[in-house]
PDB file of C-alpha atoms in Angstrom:
ATOM      1  CA  UNK K1217     -40.048   1.198  38.023  1.00 80.00           C
ATOM      2  CA  UNK K1218     -38.722  -0.719  35.062  1.00 91.00           C
ATOM      3  CA  UNK K1219     -40.948  -2.641  32.762  1.00 96.00           C
ATOM      4  CA  UNK K1220     -39.234  -6.032  33.860  1.00 95.00           C
ATOM      5  CA  UNK K1221     -39.260  -5.417  37.336  1.00 95.00           C
ATOM      6  CA  UNK K1222     -43.000  -4.953  37.344  1.00 96.00           C
ATOM      7  CA  UNK K1223     -43.209  -8.355  35.131  1.00 97.00           C
ATOM      8  CA  UNK K1224     -41.099 -10.196  37.643  1.00 96.00           C
ATOM      9  CA  UNK K1225     -43.527  -8.768  40.404  1.00 95.00           C
ATOM     10  CA  UNK K1226     -46.691  -9.873  38.502  1.00 95.00           C
ATOM     11  CA  UNK K1227     -45.318 -13.162  38.177  1.00 96.00           C
ATOM     12  CA  UNK K1228     -44.521 -13.337  41.940  1.00 94.00           C
ATOM     13  CA  UNK K1229     -48.188 -11.932  42.990  1.00 93.00           C
ATOM     14  CA  UNK K1230     -49.895 -14.224  40.625  1.00 94.00           C
ATOM     15  CA  UNK K1231     -47.647 -17.472  41.577  1.00 94.00           C
ATOM     16  CA  UNK K1232     -46.671 -17.775  38.189  1.00 95.00           C
ATOM     17  CA  UNK K1233     -43.257 -19.157  38.443  1.00 92.00           C
ATOM     18  CA  UNK K1234     -43.797 -22.314  37.092  1.00 93.00           C
ATOM     19  CA  UNK K1235     -45.773 -20.938  33.685  1.00 95.00           C
ATOM     20  CA  UNK K1236     -44.347 -22.101  30.440  1.00 94.00           C
ATOM     21  CA  UNK K1237     -46.646 -20.443  27.810  1.00 92.00           C
ATOM     22  CA  UNK K1238     -49.356 -17.513  27.788  1.00 94.00           C
ATOM     23  CA  UNK K1239     -51.813 -16.921  30.494  1.00 95.00           C
ATOM     24  CA  UNK K1240     -55.194 -14.719  30.102  1.00 96.00           C
ATOM     25  CA  UNK K1241     -54.902 -11.684  32.568  1.00 96.00           C
ATOM     26  CA  UNK K1242     -57.569  -9.874  34.446  1.00 95.00           C
ATOM     27  CA  UNK K1243     -57.525  -7.688  31.706  1.00 96.00           C
ATOM     28  CA  UNK K1244     -59.489  -8.909  28.368  1.00 95.00           C
ATOM     29  CA  UNK K1245     -57.522  -8.915  25.395  1.00 95.00           C
ATOM     30  CA  UNK K1246     -54.163  -8.729  27.382  1.00 97.00           C
ATOM     31  CA  UNK K1247     -52.258 -12.030  28.129  1.00 97.00           C
ATOM     32  CA  UNK K1248     -49.026 -12.364  30.010  1.00 97.00           C
ATOM     33  CA  UNK K1249     -46.174 -15.016  28.529  1.00 97.00           C
ATOM     34  CA  UNK K1250     -43.583 -16.695  30.270  1.00 97.00           C
ATOM     35  CA  UNK K1251     -40.675 -19.162  29.128  1.00 96.00           C
ATOM     36  CA  UNK K1252     -38.058 -20.280  31.504  1.00 96.00           C
ATOM     37  CA  UNK K1253     -35.746 -21.881  28.752  1.00 95.00           C
ATOM     38  CA  UNK K1254     -34.373 -20.791  25.758  1.00 95.00           C
ATOM     39  CA  UNK K1255     -35.676 -22.568  22.640  1.00 93.00           C
ATOM     40  CA  UNK K1256     -34.206 -23.676  19.338  1.00 92.00           C
ATOM     41  CA  UNK K1257     -35.436 -22.310  16.038  1.00 91.00           C
ATOM     42  CA  UNK K1258     -38.793 -23.786  15.152  1.00 90.00           C
ATOM     43  CA  UNK K1259     -42.036 -23.242  13.480  1.00 89.00           C
ATOM     44  CA  UNK K1260     -44.766 -21.354  15.054  1.00 89.00           C
ATOM     45  CA  UNK K1261     -47.851 -19.666  14.256  1.00 88.00           C
ATOM     46  CA  UNK K1262     -47.831 -15.908  15.628  1.00 89.00           C
ATOM     47  CA  UNK K1263     -51.131 -14.742  15.885  1.00 87.00           C
ATOM     48  CA  UNK K1264     -51.839 -10.853  15.484  1.00 90.00           C
ATOM     49  CA  UNK K1265     -51.626  -8.433  18.123  1.00 94.00           C
ATOM     50  CA  UNK K1266     -49.007  -5.970  20.019  1.00 96.00           C
ATOM     51  CA  UNK K1267     -45.950  -8.061  21.665  1.00 96.00           C
ATOM     52  CA  UNK K1268     -44.212  -6.625  24.212  1.00 97.00           C
ATOM     53  CA  UNK K1269     -41.019  -7.894  25.428  1.00 97.00           C
ATOM     54  CA  UNK K1270     -39.733  -7.207  29.153  1.00 96.00           C
ATOM     55  CA  UNK K1271     -37.020  -9.615  29.607  1.00 97.00           C
ATOM     56  CA  UNK K1272     -35.150 -12.136  27.384  1.00 97.00           C
ATOM     57  CA  UNK K1273     -34.862 -11.944  23.613  1.00 96.00           C
ATOM     58  CA  UNK K1274     -36.274 -13.608  20.248  1.00 96.00           C
ATOM     59  CA  UNK K1275     -35.280 -13.915  16.788  1.00 95.00           C
ATOM     60  CA  UNK K1276     -38.142 -14.906  14.360  1.00 93.00           C
ATOM     61  CA  UNK K1277     -37.607 -15.892  11.160  1.00 90.00           C
ATOM     62  CA  UNK K1278     -40.050 -14.822   7.984  1.00 84.00           C
ATOM     63  CA  UNK K1279     -39.210 -16.093   4.710  1.00 75.00           C
ATOM     64  CA  UNK K1280     -35.618 -14.672   4.221  1.00 78.00           C
ATOM     65  CA  UNK K1281     -36.659 -11.920   6.459  1.00 84.00           C
ATOM     66  CA  UNK K1282     -35.320 -12.200  10.413  1.00 89.00           C
ATOM     67  CA  UNK K1283     -36.360  -9.752  13.362  1.00 92.00           C
ATOM     68  CA  UNK K1284     -34.576  -9.823  16.652  1.00 94.00           C
ATOM     69  CA  UNK K1285     -36.306  -8.285  19.462  1.00 95.00           C
ATOM     70  CA  UNK K1286     -35.865  -8.322  23.215  1.00 95.00           C
ATOM     71  CA  UNK K1287     -36.083  -6.161  26.401  1.00 95.00           C
ATOM     72  CA  UNK K1288     -38.040  -2.926  25.757  1.00 95.00           C
ATOM     73  CA  UNK K1289     -39.083  -3.716  22.328  1.00 96.00           C
ATOM     74  CA  UNK K1290     -42.502  -4.447  20.740  1.00 96.00           C
ATOM     75  CA  UNK K1291     -43.531  -5.765  17.381  1.00 94.00           C
ATOM     76  CA  UNK K1292     -46.874  -5.196  15.869  1.00 93.00           C
ATOM     77  CA  UNK K1293     -48.658  -8.114  13.790  1.00 92.00           C
ATOM     78  CA  UNK K1294     -51.866  -6.838  11.905  1.00 89.00           C
ATOM     79  CA  UNK K1295     -52.248 -10.742  10.698  1.00 89.00           C
ATOM     80  CA  UNK K1296     -51.360 -14.245  11.831  1.00 90.00           C
ATOM     81  CA  UNK K1297     -48.230 -15.331  10.407  1.00 88.00           C
ATOM     82  CA  UNK K1298     -46.624 -18.727  10.198  1.00 88.00           C
ATOM     83  CA  UNK K1299     -42.969 -18.100  10.921  1.00 89.00           C
ATOM     84  CA  UNK K1300     -39.850 -19.839  12.671  1.00 91.00           C
ATOM     85  CA  UNK K1301     -38.682 -18.540  15.897  1.00 94.00           C
ATOM     86  CA  UNK K1302     -35.726 -18.744  18.430  1.00 95.00           C
ATOM     87  CA  UNK K1303     -36.156 -17.866  22.242  1.00 96.00           C
ATOM     88  CA  UNK K1304     -33.284 -16.811  24.197  1.00 96.00           C
ATOM     89  CA  UNK K1305     -33.302 -16.224  28.235  1.00 96.00           C
ATOM     90  CA  UNK K1306     -31.216 -13.793  29.685  1.00 90.00           C
ATOM     91  CA  UNK K1307     -28.733 -16.262  31.894  1.00 90.00           C
ATOM     92  CA  UNK K1308     -30.895 -17.739  34.528  1.00 92.00           C
ATOM     93  CA  UNK K1309     -34.087 -15.172  34.020  1.00 95.00           C
ATOM     94  CA  UNK K1310     -36.894 -16.097  32.055  1.00 97.00           C
ATOM     95  CA  UNK K1311     -38.248 -14.597  28.936  1.00 97.00           C
ATOM     96  CA  UNK K1312     -41.172 -12.489  29.776  1.00 97.00           C
ATOM     97  CA  UNK K1313     -43.720 -10.572  27.744  1.00 97.00           C
ATOM     98  CA  UNK K1314     -47.103  -9.189  27.096  1.00 97.00           C
ATOM     99  CA  UNK K1315     -49.592 -10.116  24.052  1.00 96.00           C
ATOM    100  CA  UNK K1316     -52.265  -7.682  23.520  1.00 96.00           C
ATOM    101  CA  UNK K1317     -54.883  -8.355  21.043  1.00 94.00           C
ATOM    102  CA  UNK K1318     -56.146  -5.524  18.901  1.00 93.00           C
ATOM    103  CA  UNK K1319     -60.276  -5.211  19.075  1.00 91.00           C
ATOM    104  CA  UNK K1320     -61.536  -3.960  15.376  1.00 89.00           C
ATOM    105  CA  UNK K1321     -64.115  -1.794  17.428  1.00 91.00           C
ATOM    106  CA  UNK K1322     -61.362  -0.281  19.436  1.00 93.00           C
ATOM    107  CA  UNK K1323     -59.146   0.179  16.375  1.00 93.00           C
ATOM    108  CA  UNK K1324     -61.724   1.996  14.177  1.00 90.00           C
ATOM    109  CA  UNK K1325     -62.592   3.984  17.179  1.00 93.00           C
ATOM    110  CA  UNK K1326     -59.156   5.345  17.574  1.00 93.00           C
ATOM    111  CA  UNK K1327     -58.487   5.725  13.581  1.00 91.00           C
ATOM    112  CA  UNK K1328     -61.571   7.977  13.539  1.00 89.00           C
ATOM    113  CA  UNK K1329     -60.506  10.062  16.336  1.00 90.00           C
ATOM    114  CA  UNK K1330     -57.201  10.395  15.058  1.00 90.00           C
ATOM    115  CA  UNK K1331     -58.299  11.336  11.340  1.00 85.00           C
ATOM    116  CA  UNK K1332     -60.697  13.818  12.983  1.00 84.00           C
ATOM    117  CA  UNK K1333     -57.818  15.792  14.645  1.00 81.00           C
ATOM    118  CA  UNK K1334     -54.806  15.461  11.980  1.00 71.00           C
ATOM    119  CA  UNK K1335     -54.300  15.593   8.388  1.00 59.00           C
ATOM    120  CA  UNK K1336     -51.156  13.343   8.922  1.00 49.00           C
ATOM    121  CA  UNK K1337     -51.923  11.257   5.860  1.00 47.00           C
ATOM    122  CA  UNK K1338     -48.505   9.646   5.798  1.00 46.00           C
ATOM    123  CA  UNK K1339     -49.807   7.765   8.636  1.00 47.00           C
ATOM    124  CA  UNK K1340     -52.112   6.033   6.263  1.00 47.00           C
ATOM    125  CA  UNK K1341     -49.826   4.314   3.778  1.00 46.00           C
ATOM    126  CA  UNK K1342     -50.000   0.381   3.064  1.00 45.00           C
ATOM    127  CA  UNK K1343     -47.995  -1.461   5.773  1.00 46.00           C
ATOM    128  CA  UNK K1344     -44.322  -1.887   4.919  1.00 48.00           C
ATOM    129  CA  UNK K1345     -43.554  -5.330   4.062  1.00 50.00           C
ATOM    130  CA  UNK K1346     -42.370  -8.091   6.577  1.00 56.00           C
ATOM    131  CA  UNK K1347     -42.084  -7.637  10.288  1.00 78.00           C
ATOM    132  CA  UNK K1348     -40.042  -5.105  12.033  1.00 84.00           C
ATOM    133  CA  UNK K1349     -39.125  -4.556  15.694  1.00 91.00           C
ATOM    134  CA  UNK K1350     -39.544  -1.127  17.493  1.00 93.00           C
ATOM    135  CA  UNK K1351     -38.040   0.339  20.842  1.00 95.00           C
ATOM    136  CA  UNK K1352     -40.328   1.615  23.383  1.00 96.00           C
ATOM    137  CA  UNK K1353     -40.221   5.327  23.070  1.00 94.00           C
ATOM    138  CA  UNK K1354     -40.560   7.218  26.818  1.00 95.00           C
ATOM    139  CA  UNK K1355     -44.573   7.627  25.994  1.00 95.00           C
ATOM    140  CA  UNK K1356     -44.976   4.118  25.278  1.00 96.00           C
ATOM    141  CA  UNK K1357     -43.201   2.759  28.074  1.00 96.00           C
ATOM    142  CA  UNK K1358     -45.088   4.510  30.492  1.00 97.00           C
ATOM    143  CA  UNK K1359     -47.944   3.502  28.863  1.00 97.00           C
ATOM    144  CA  UNK K1360     -46.964   0.021  29.292  1.00 97.00           C
ATOM    145  CA  UNK K1361     -45.895   0.576  33.218  1.00 97.00           C
ATOM    146  CA  UNK K1362     -49.271   1.627  34.010  1.00 97.00           C
ATOM    147  CA  UNK K1363     -50.860  -1.287  32.009  1.00 97.00           C
ATOM    148  CA  UNK K1364     -48.746  -3.711  34.014  1.00 97.00           C
ATOM    149  CA  UNK K1365     -49.056  -1.896  37.289  1.00 96.00           C
ATOM    150  CA  UNK K1366     -53.268  -2.213  36.801  1.00 96.00           C
ATOM    151  CA  UNK K1367     -52.626  -5.684  36.301  1.00 96.00           C
ATOM    152  CA  UNK K1368     -51.728  -6.548  39.604  1.00 93.00           C
ATOM    153  CA  UNK K1369     -54.958  -5.040  41.224  1.00 94.00           C
ATOM    154  CA  UNK K1370     -58.040  -6.635  40.334  1.00 95.00           C
ATOM    155  CA  UNK K1371     -60.039  -3.413  40.747  1.00 97.00           C
ATOM    156  CA  UNK K1372     -57.644  -1.372  38.849  1.00 96.00           C
ATOM    157  CA  UNK K1373     -57.811  -3.953  35.904  1.00 96.00           C
ATOM    158  CA  UNK K1374     -61.740  -3.794  35.609  1.00 96.00           C
ATOM    159  CA  UNK K1375     -61.915   0.049  35.672  1.00 96.00           C
ATOM    160  CA  UNK K1376     -58.794   1.244  34.175  1.00 96.00           C
ATOM    161  CA  UNK K1377     -57.893  -1.851  32.099  1.00 95.00           C
ATOM    162  CA  UNK K1378     -59.678  -0.925  28.722  1.00 96.00           C
ATOM    163  CA  UNK K1379     -58.609   2.577  28.925  1.00 96.00           C
ATOM    164  CA  UNK K1380     -55.022   1.689  29.402  1.00 97.00           C
ATOM    165  CA  UNK K1381     -55.335  -1.028  26.722  1.00 96.00           C
ATOM    166  CA  UNK K1382     -56.700   1.858  24.001  1.00 96.00           C
ATOM    167  CA  UNK K1383     -53.799   4.147  25.284  1.00 96.00           C
ATOM    168  CA  UNK K1384     -51.178   1.524  24.042  1.00 97.00           C
ATOM    169  CA  UNK K1385     -52.898   1.129  20.821  1.00 96.00           C
ATOM    170  CA  UNK K1386     -53.015   4.883  20.446  1.00 95.00           C
ATOM    171  CA  UNK K1387     -49.248   5.069  21.038  1.00 95.00           C
ATOM    172  CA  UNK K1388     -48.948   2.117  18.482  1.00 94.00           C
ATOM    173  CA  UNK K1389     -50.849   3.810  15.767  1.00 93.00           C
ATOM    174  CA  UNK K1390     -48.911   6.965  16.035  1.00 91.00           C
ATOM    175  CA  UNK K1391     -45.465   4.954  16.274  1.00 91.00           C
ATOM    176  CA  UNK K1392     -43.119   3.630  13.440  1.00 89.00           C
ATOM    177  CA  UNK K1393     -45.319   0.696  12.903  1.00 89.00           C
ATOM    178  CA  UNK K1394     -48.730   2.345  13.000  1.00 89.00           C
ATOM    179  CA  UNK K1395     -49.278   1.845   9.341  1.00 87.00           C
ATOM    180  CA  UNK K1396     -49.890  -1.485  10.220  1.00 88.00           C
ATOM    181  CA  UNK K1397     -52.842  -0.912  12.059  1.00 89.00           C
ATOM    182  CA  UNK K1398     -53.945   1.935   9.919  1.00 88.00           C
ATOM    183  CA  UNK K1399     -53.888  -0.568   7.102  1.00 86.00           C
ATOM    184  CA  UNK K1400     -56.204  -3.045   9.123  1.00 85.00           C
ATOM    185  CA  UNK K1401     -58.873   0.133   9.750  1.00 86.00           C
ATOM    186  CA  UNK K1402     -59.008   0.449   5.609  1.00 82.00           C
ATOM    187  CA  UNK K1403     -61.478  -1.777   5.065  1.00 73.00           C
ATOM    188  CA  UNK K1404     -61.352  -1.504   1.141  1.00 75.00           C
ATOM    189  CA  UNK K1405     -57.807  -1.482   1.162  1.00 81.00           C
ATOM    190  CA  UNK K1406     -55.701  -4.591   0.016  1.00 86.00           C
ATOM    191  CA  UNK K1407     -54.272  -5.185   3.610  1.00 87.00           C
ATOM    192  CA  UNK K1408     -57.774  -4.980   5.529  1.00 87.00           C
ATOM    193  CA  UNK K1409     -59.191  -7.408   2.604  1.00 90.00           C
ATOM    194  CA  UNK K1410     -56.429 -10.036   3.224  1.00 92.00           C
ATOM    195  CA  UNK K1411     -56.968  -9.794   6.830  1.00 90.00           C
ATOM    196  CA  UNK K1412     -60.332 -11.071   6.654  1.00 90.00           C
ATOM    197  CA  UNK K1413     -59.125 -13.680   3.927  1.00 92.00           C
ATOM    198  CA  UNK K1414     -56.886 -14.898   6.621  1.00 92.00           C
ATOM    199  CA  UNK K1415     -59.302 -14.642   9.532  1.00 89.00           C
ATOM    200  CA  UNK K1416     -61.282 -17.244   7.219  1.00 90.00           C
ATOM    201  CA  UNK K1417     -58.319 -19.735   6.763  1.00 92.00           C
ATOM    202  CA  UNK K1418     -57.922 -19.850  10.392  1.00 91.00           C
ATOM    203  CA  UNK K1419     -61.508 -20.424  11.276  1.00 89.00           C
ATOM    204  CA  UNK K1420     -62.284 -22.520   8.347  1.00 92.00           C
ATOM    205  CA  UNK K1421     -58.965 -24.563   7.721  1.00 92.00           C
ATOM    206  CA  UNK K1422     -60.079 -28.148   8.192  1.00 92.00           C
ATOM    207  CA  UNK K1423     -62.547 -27.082   5.011  1.00 91.00           C
ATOM    208  CA  UNK K1424     -62.055 -27.488   1.508  1.00 90.00           C
ATOM    209  CA  UNK K1425     -60.999 -23.862   0.788  1.00 90.00           C
ATOM    210  CA  UNK K1426     -60.346 -22.851  -2.762  1.00 91.00           C
ATOM    211  CA  UNK K1427     -58.312 -19.786  -3.515  1.00 92.00           C
ATOM    212  CA  UNK K1428     -60.966 -18.641  -6.277  1.00 93.00           C
ATOM    213  CA  UNK K1429     -63.395 -18.671  -3.736  1.00 93.00           C
ATOM    214  CA  UNK K1430     -61.067 -16.603  -1.338  1.00 93.00           C
ATOM    215  CA  UNK K1431     -60.178 -14.022  -3.774  1.00 93.00           C
ATOM    216  CA  UNK K1432     -63.999 -13.775  -4.732  1.00 93.00           C
ATOM    217  CA  UNK K1433     -64.840 -12.885  -0.923  1.00 91.00           C
ATOM    218  CA  UNK K1434     -62.176 -10.517  -1.017  1.00 91.00           C
ATOM    219  CA  UNK K1435     -63.707  -8.840  -4.411  1.00 92.00           C
ATOM    220  CA  UNK K1436     -60.292  -9.145  -6.200  1.00 93.00           C
ATOM    221  CA  UNK K1437     -59.184 -11.013  -8.806  1.00 94.00           C
ATOM    222  CA  UNK K1438     -57.167 -14.428  -8.468  1.00 94.00           C
ATOM    223  CA  UNK K1439     -53.830 -12.641  -9.518  1.00 93.00           C
ATOM    224  CA  UNK K1440     -54.103  -9.294  -7.583  1.00 94.00           C
ATOM    225  CA  UNK K1441     -55.248 -11.493  -4.442  1.00 94.00           C
ATOM    226  CA  UNK K1442     -52.203 -13.943  -4.855  1.00 93.00           C
ATOM    227  CA  UNK K1443     -50.026 -10.759  -5.374  1.00 92.00           C
ATOM    228  CA  UNK K1444     -51.379  -8.874  -2.328  1.00 92.00           C
ATOM    229  CA  UNK K1445     -51.496 -12.257  -0.357  1.00 92.00           C
ATOM    230  CA  UNK K1446     -47.756 -12.773  -0.807  1.00 90.00           C
ATOM    231  CA  UNK K1447     -47.197  -8.785   0.109  1.00 87.00           C
ATOM    232  CA  UNK K1448     -48.808  -8.990   3.506  1.00 87.00           C
ATOM    233  CA  UNK K1449     -47.729 -12.844   4.758  1.00 87.00           C
ATOM    234  CA  UNK K1450     -44.364 -13.225   2.246  1.00 85.00           C
ATOM    235  CA  UNK K1451     -46.012 -16.525   1.588  1.00 88.00           C
ATOM    236  CA  UNK K1452     -48.565 -17.981  -1.223  1.00 92.00           C
ATOM    237  CA  UNK K1453     -51.968 -18.789  -0.181  1.00 93.00           C
ATOM    238  CA  UNK K1454     -51.735 -22.584  -0.491  1.00 93.00           C
ATOM    239  CA  UNK K1455     -48.454 -22.244   1.143  1.00 92.00           C
ATOM    240  CA  UNK K1456     -49.940 -20.478   4.133  1.00 93.00           C
ATOM    241  CA  UNK K1457     -52.963 -22.621   4.387  1.00 94.00           C
ATOM    242  CA  UNK K1458     -50.865 -25.768   4.583  1.00 94.00           C
ATOM    243  CA  UNK K1459     -48.640 -24.379   7.401  1.00 93.00           C
ATOM    244  CA  UNK K1460     -51.802 -23.372   9.571  1.00 93.00           C
ATOM    245  CA  UNK K1461     -53.199 -26.892   8.931  1.00 94.00           C
ATOM    246  CA  UNK K1462     -49.920 -28.336   9.997  1.00 94.00           C
ATOM    247  CA  UNK K1463     -49.533 -26.243  13.094  1.00 92.00           C
ATOM    248  CA  UNK K1464     -53.174 -27.106  14.257  1.00 93.00           C
ATOM    249  CA  UNK K1465     -52.565 -30.824  13.653  1.00 94.00           C
ATOM    250  CA  UNK K1466     -49.473 -30.179  15.693  1.00 92.00           C
ATOM    251  CA  UNK K1467     -51.633 -29.094  18.490  1.00 91.00           C
ATOM    252  CA  UNK K1468     -53.744 -31.875  18.101  1.00 93.00           C
ATOM    253  CA  UNK K1469     -51.221 -34.424  18.609  1.00 92.00           C
ATOM    254  CA  UNK K1470     -49.210 -32.483  21.753  1.00 88.00           C
ATOM    255  CA  UNK K1471     -52.206 -31.110  23.532  1.00 85.00           C
ATOM    256  CA  UNK K1472     -54.655 -33.567  23.015  1.00 89.00           C
ATOM    257  CA  UNK K1473     -53.133 -36.709  22.347  1.00 89.00           C
ATOM    258  CA  UNK K1474     -54.706 -37.451  18.700  1.00 90.00           C
ATOM    259  CA  UNK K1475     -53.607 -39.959  16.782  1.00 91.00           C
ATOM    260  CA  UNK K1476     -51.515 -38.650  13.195  1.00 91.00           C
ATOM    261  CA  UNK K1477     -54.420 -40.149  11.028  1.00 92.00           C
ATOM    262  CA  UNK K1478     -57.109 -38.475  13.005  1.00 93.00           C
ATOM    263  CA  UNK K1479     -55.169 -35.230  13.336  1.00 93.00           C
ATOM    264  CA  UNK K1480     -54.431 -35.125   9.753  1.00 94.00           C
ATOM    265  CA  UNK K1481     -58.362 -35.889   8.961  1.00 94.00           C
ATOM    266  CA  UNK K1482     -59.278 -33.228  11.666  1.00 95.00           C
ATOM    267  CA  UNK K1483     -57.290 -30.165   9.832  1.00 95.00           C
ATOM    268  CA  UNK K1484     -58.614 -30.824   6.196  1.00 93.00           C
ATOM    269  CA  UNK K1485     -55.793 -33.592   5.009  1.00 94.00           C
ATOM    270  CA  UNK K1486     -57.576 -36.378   2.529  1.00 91.00           C
ATOM    271  CA  UNK K1487     -53.947 -38.300   2.433  1.00 93.00           C
ATOM    272  CA  UNK K1488     -52.432 -39.673   5.669  1.00 91.00           C
ATOM    273  CA  UNK K1489     -49.201 -40.372   3.759  1.00 92.00           C
ATOM    274  CA  UNK K1490     -49.190 -36.837   2.256  1.00 94.00           C
ATOM    275  CA  UNK K1491     -49.798 -35.441   5.748  1.00 94.00           C
ATOM    276  CA  UNK K1492     -47.024 -37.423   7.320  1.00 93.00           C
ATOM    277  CA  UNK K1493     -44.713 -36.114   4.548  1.00 93.00           C
ATOM    278  CA  UNK K1494     -45.393 -32.826   4.689  1.00 94.00           C
ATOM    279  CA  UNK K1495     -45.750 -32.730   8.622  1.00 93.00           C
ATOM    280  CA  UNK K1496     -41.815 -33.973   8.890  1.00 92.00           C
ATOM    281  CA  UNK K1497     -40.758 -31.789   6.222  1.00 92.00           C
ATOM    282  CA  UNK K1498     -42.202 -28.808   8.278  1.00 91.00           C
ATOM    283  CA  UNK K1499     -41.102 -29.693  11.858  1.00 90.00           C
ATOM    284  CA  UNK K1500     -38.381 -32.256  11.121  1.00 89.00           C
ATOM    285  CA  UNK K1501     -40.254 -34.718  13.002  1.00 88.00           C
ATOM    286  CA  UNK K1502     -42.784 -37.347  12.148  1.00 90.00           C
ATOM    287  CA  UNK K1503     -46.225 -37.299  13.933  1.00 89.00           C
ATOM    288  CA  UNK K1504     -45.554 -40.159  15.597  1.00 85.00           C
ATOM    289  CA  UNK K1505     -42.548 -39.006  17.311  1.00 85.00           C
ATOM    290  CA  UNK K1506     -44.080 -35.988  18.042  1.00 79.00           C
ATOM    291  CA  UNK K1507     -46.623 -37.717  19.762  1.00 70.00           C
ATOM    292  CA  UNK K1508     -44.103 -40.076  21.949  1.00 68.00           C
TER     293      UNK K1508
END
């Protein structure tokens, strides 16, 4: 049975016909995604993880780099990335997909086992620049099908879910984008250090964050930190922080009904006028229009 068919069966079984967004599944670390309509290019913040598309397609833009991915493809994001995305349904069929979190403990366990069994050091190269889509190979496709089948049964989810999750992460590690996950596991490598800095940005975005402090926490010089940060995210640290704050402010305005000045303060802006200018430049809409 195809991945698209299994995803549609899951929608029916879980009564998700009206879902427009992401929903947790019975397997911790696995979320199901459904979008009933196409959407124009818009700024979004993609969280780290493995993204698998079963139906529909998307086009993401990261700086000057564009990546298309659709049914039967997956992406690997080692770090959260602010980017722009276009989404396209397949006629009247919604976009369906899975988002799989990568738990550090699971990743380090699998990398340790792989390193014990292989001398294929080519897998341990620094992650390549940008984001790339990968077609599901037969082994990965079977793993995803087993995961979707288990998701439909609470008992299977409880007993088999974590093992199937580890199987998929293993398949990714051994695939064309495995170097991204190996880079995360190398704690002293630049990629892992920048990943930790990004975690700090996402948890403390409302606080006064200085680049000097982030570089010091990463045990890097400011110039080396800037260079490594841009290699991983294609953004400068300040530009990245600004985009995170703006996306968080948008969520506060849309989901919690916050006023622009309150949203600006809650995400770390001290100047409401600067916030309004940068918000409109980023989203092409003013905060008040977005709230309305």
